[in-house]
Amino acid sequence: MKINGFTIWLTGLSGAGKTTIAEKLCLALNKRQVPCETLDGDVIRENLSKGLTFSREDRDINVLRIGFVAALLSRNGVGVIVSAISPYQEARQQVRAKIKNFIEVYIKCPIEECERRDVKGLYKKVRSGALTGFTGISDPYEEPRHPEIICFTDTETVEISVNKIISYLEEAGYLPTLPLMDTLQDKSINEA
């Protein structure tokens, strides 16, 4: 089966689990011999969008740049996994309109849990006043209206979230469905 390129767009608050899911999903796709590339919002901002602020306009520019790269890769048969807050619905819709096989995944997690995790120490900076314009606290996050998938990372394991995405890709015809025997063998290898 020829693999068609696609873009999995993980959106959600800082600390919701986007990067963790993206990394595990990429490993799962690599295991299936699917060419895969991750585009992390922080990495893109540091390398492709250096100098942009966190104004709405600059955030949208950053999202559109990520979308441009994702479109190039996916139209050439690559499975692209984007992990970026991408807080505004309009910018996400613009990207969706430009990418043929676009799958929006809402990485949903209550802000209280994201703040408890505080992986990057950003919430602490916000609460101390050292950081302003922070998505979900002093800047809005517009939840996706109709995402293809929702992962509830406060109640699901990373594996459950990744399996939801893999199942969607199989059902939508982007990935071949693994025979039950292969799935069981993969599971036993992971548990060993």
CSV table of N, CA, C and O in Angstrom, one decimal, residues 12-18 85 107-129 131 134-138 153-154:
chain,number,residue,atom,x,y,z
A,12,GLY,N,-3.2,22.6,21.5
A,12,GLY,CA,-3.6,22.6,22.9
A,12,GLY,C,-2.8,23.5,23.7
A,12,GLY,O,-1.8,24.1,23.2
A,13,LEU,N,-3.1,23.7,25.0
A,13,LEU,CA,-2.4,24.6,25.9
A,13,LEU,C,-0.9,24.1,26.1
A,13,LEU,O,-0.6,22.9,25.9
A,14,SER,N,-0.1,25.0,26.6
A,14,SER,CA,1.2,24.7,27.0
A,14,SER,C,1.2,23.7,28.1
A,14,SER,O,0.4,23.9,29.1
A,15,GLY,N,1.9,22.6,28.0
A,15,GLY,CA,1.9,21.5,29.0
A,15,GLY,C,0.8,20.5,28.9
A,15,GLY,O,0.7,19.6,29.7
A,16,ALA,N,0.0,20.6,27.8
A,16,ALA,CA,-1.1,19.6,27.6
A,16,ALA,C,-0.6,18.2,27.2
A,16,ALA,O,-1.2,17.2,27.4
A,17,GLY,N,0.6,18.2,26.6
A,17,GLY,CA,1.2,16.9,26.2
A,17,GLY,C,1.4,16.8,24.7
A,17,GLY,O,1.7,15.7,24.2
A,18,LYS,N,1.4,17.8,24.0
A,18,LYS,CA,1.5,17.8,22.5
A,18,LYS,C,2.8,17.2,22.0
A,18,LYS,O,2.9,16.3,21.2
A,85,ILE,N,0.9,25.1,19.9
A,85,ILE,CA,-0.3,25.7,20.6
A,85,ILE,C,-1.3,26.1,19.6
A,85,ILE,O,-2.5,25.8,19.7
A,107,ILE,N,-5.5,18.4,21.8
A,107,ILE,CA,-4.9,17.8,23.0
A,107,ILE,C,-5.4,18.6,24.2
A,107,ILE,O,-5.0,19.6,24.6
A,108,LYS,N,-6.5,18.0,24.7
A,108,LYS,CA,-7.3,18.7,25.7
A,108,LYS,C,-6.9,18.4,27.1
A,108,LYS,O,-6.8,17.2,27.5
A,109,CYS,N,-6.6,19.4,27.9
A,109,CYS,CA,-6.2,19.2,29.2
A,109,CYS,C,-6.6,20.5,30.0
A,109,CYS,O,-6.3,21.6,29.5
A,110,PRO,N,-7.2,20.3,31.2
A,110,PRO,CA,-7.5,21.5,32.0
A,110,PRO,C,-6.3,22.3,32.3
A,110,PRO,O,-5.2,21.8,32.6
A,111,ILE,N,-6.5,23.6,32.3
A,111,ILE,CA,-5.3,24.5,32.5
A,111,ILE,C,-4.7,24.2,33.9
A,111,ILE,O,-3.5,24.3,34.1
A,112,GLU,N,-5.5,23.8,34.9
A,112,GLU,CA,-5.0,23.5,36.2
A,112,GLU,C,-4.0,22.4,36.2
A,112,GLU,O,-3.0,22.4,36.9
A,113,GLU,N,-4.3,21.4,35.3
A,113,GLU,CA,-3.4,20.2,35.2
A,113,GLU,C,-2.1,20.7,34.4
A,113,GLU,O,-1.0,20.3,34.8
A,114,CYS,N,-2.3,21.5,33.4
A,114,CYS,CA,-1.1,22.0,32.6
A,114,CYS,C,-0.2,22.8,33.6
A,114,CYS,O,1.0,22.6,33.5
A,115,GLU,N,-0.8,23.6,34.4
A,115,GLU,CA,0.0,24.4,35.3
A,115,GLU,C,0.6,23.5,36.4
A,115,GLU,O,1.8,23.8,36.8
A,116,ARG,N,-0.1,22.5,36.8
A,116,ARG,CA,0.6,21.6,37.8
A,116,ARG,C,1.8,20.9,37.2
A,116,ARG,O,2.8,20.8,37.9
A,117,ARG,N,1.7,20.5,35.9
A,117,ARG,CA,2.8,19.9,35.3
A,117,ARG,C,4.0,20.9,35.1
A,117,ARG,O,5.1,20.6,35.3
A,118,ASP,N,3.6,22.1,34.6
A,118,ASP,CA,4.6,23.2,34.3
A,118,ASP,C,5.9,22.7,33.8
A,118,ASP,O,7.0,23.1,34.3
A,119,VAL,N,5.9,21.9,32.8
A,119,VAL,CA,7.1,21.3,32.2
A,119,VAL,C,8.2,22.3,31.9
A,119,VAL,O,9.4,22.0,32.2
A,120,LYS,N,7.9,23.4,31.4
A,120,LYS,CA,8.9,24.4,31.0
A,120,LYS,C,9.0,25.6,32.0
A,120,LYS,O,9.8,26.5,31.8
A,121,GLY,N,8.3,25.5,33.1
A,121,GLY,CA,8.4,26.6,34.1
A,121,GLY,C,7.7,27.9,33.7
A,121,GLY,O,7.9,28.9,34.3
A,122,LEU,N,6.9,27.8,32.6
A,122,LEU,CA,6.3,29.0,32.1
A,122,LEU,C,5.1,29.5,33.0
A,122,LEU,O,4.9,30.7,33.2
A,123,TYR,N,4.3,28.6,33.5
A,123,TYR,CA,3.2,29.0,34.4
A,123,TYR,C,3.7,29.7,35.6
A,123,TYR,O,3.1,30.7,36.1
A,124,LYS,N,4.8,29.3,36.1
A,124,LYS,CA,5.4,29.9,37.3
A,124,LYS,C,5.8,31.3,37.0
A,124,LYS,O,5.6,32.3,37.7
A,125,LYS,N,6.4,31.5,35.8
A,125,LYS,CA,6.8,32.9,35.3
A,125,LYS,C,5.6,33.8,35.1
A,125,LYS,O,5.6,34.9,35.5
A,126,VAL,N,4.5,33.2,34.6
A,126,VAL,CA,3.3,34.0,34.4
A,126,VAL,C,2.7,34.4,35.8
A,126,VAL,O,2.4,35.6,36.0
A,127,ARG,N,2.7,33.5,36.7
A,127,ARG,CA,2.1,33.8,38.1
A,127,ARG,C,3.0,34.8,38.8
A,127,ARG,O,2.5,35.6,39.6
A,128,SER,N,4.3,34.8,38.5
A,128,SER,CA,5.2,35.8,39.2
A,128,SER,C,5.2,37.2,38.5
A,128,SER,O,5.8,38.1,39.0
A,129,GLY,N,4.6,37.2,37.3
A,129,GLY,CA,4.5,38.5,36.6
A,129,GLY,C,5.7,38.7,35.6
A,129,GLY,O,5.8,39.7,34.9
A,131,LEU,N,6.2,37.0,32.9
A,131,LEU,CA,5.8,36.6,31.6
A,131,LEU,C,4.3,37.1,31.4
A,131,LEU,O,3.5,36.8,32.2
A,134,PHE,N,0.3,35.2,28.0
A,134,PHE,CA,0.4,33.8,28.0
A,134,PHE,C,-0.9,33.1,27.6
A,134,PHE,O,-2.0,33.3,28.2
A,135,THR,N,-0.9,32.2,26.6
A,135,THR,CA,-2.1,31.5,26.1
A,135,THR,C,-2.8,30.8,27.3
A,135,THR,O,-2.1,30.0,28.0
A,136,GLY,N,-4.1,31.0,27.4
A,136,GLY,CA,-4.9,30.3,28.4
A,136,GLY,C,-5.0,31.1,29.7
A,136,GLY,O,-5.9,30.8,30.5
A,137,ILE,N,-4.1,32.0,29.9
A,137,ILE,CA,-4.2,32.8,31.1
A,137,ILE,C,-4.5,34.3,30.8
A,137,ILE,O,-5.6,34.8,31.1
A,138,SER,N,-3.5,35.0,30.1
A,138,SER,CA,-3.7,36.4,29.8
A,138,SER,C,-3.9,36.6,28.3
A,138,SER,O,-4.0,37.7,27.8
A,153,THR,N,-5.7,14.4,27.9
A,153,THR,CA,-4.5,14.0,28.5
A,153,THR,C,-4.4,14.0,30.0
A,153,THR,O,-3.4,13.6,30.6
A,154,ASP,N,-5.5,14.5,30.6
A,154,ASP,CA,-5.5,14.5,32.1
A,154,ASP,C,-6.0,13.1,32.5
A,154,ASP,O,-5.8,12.8,33.7
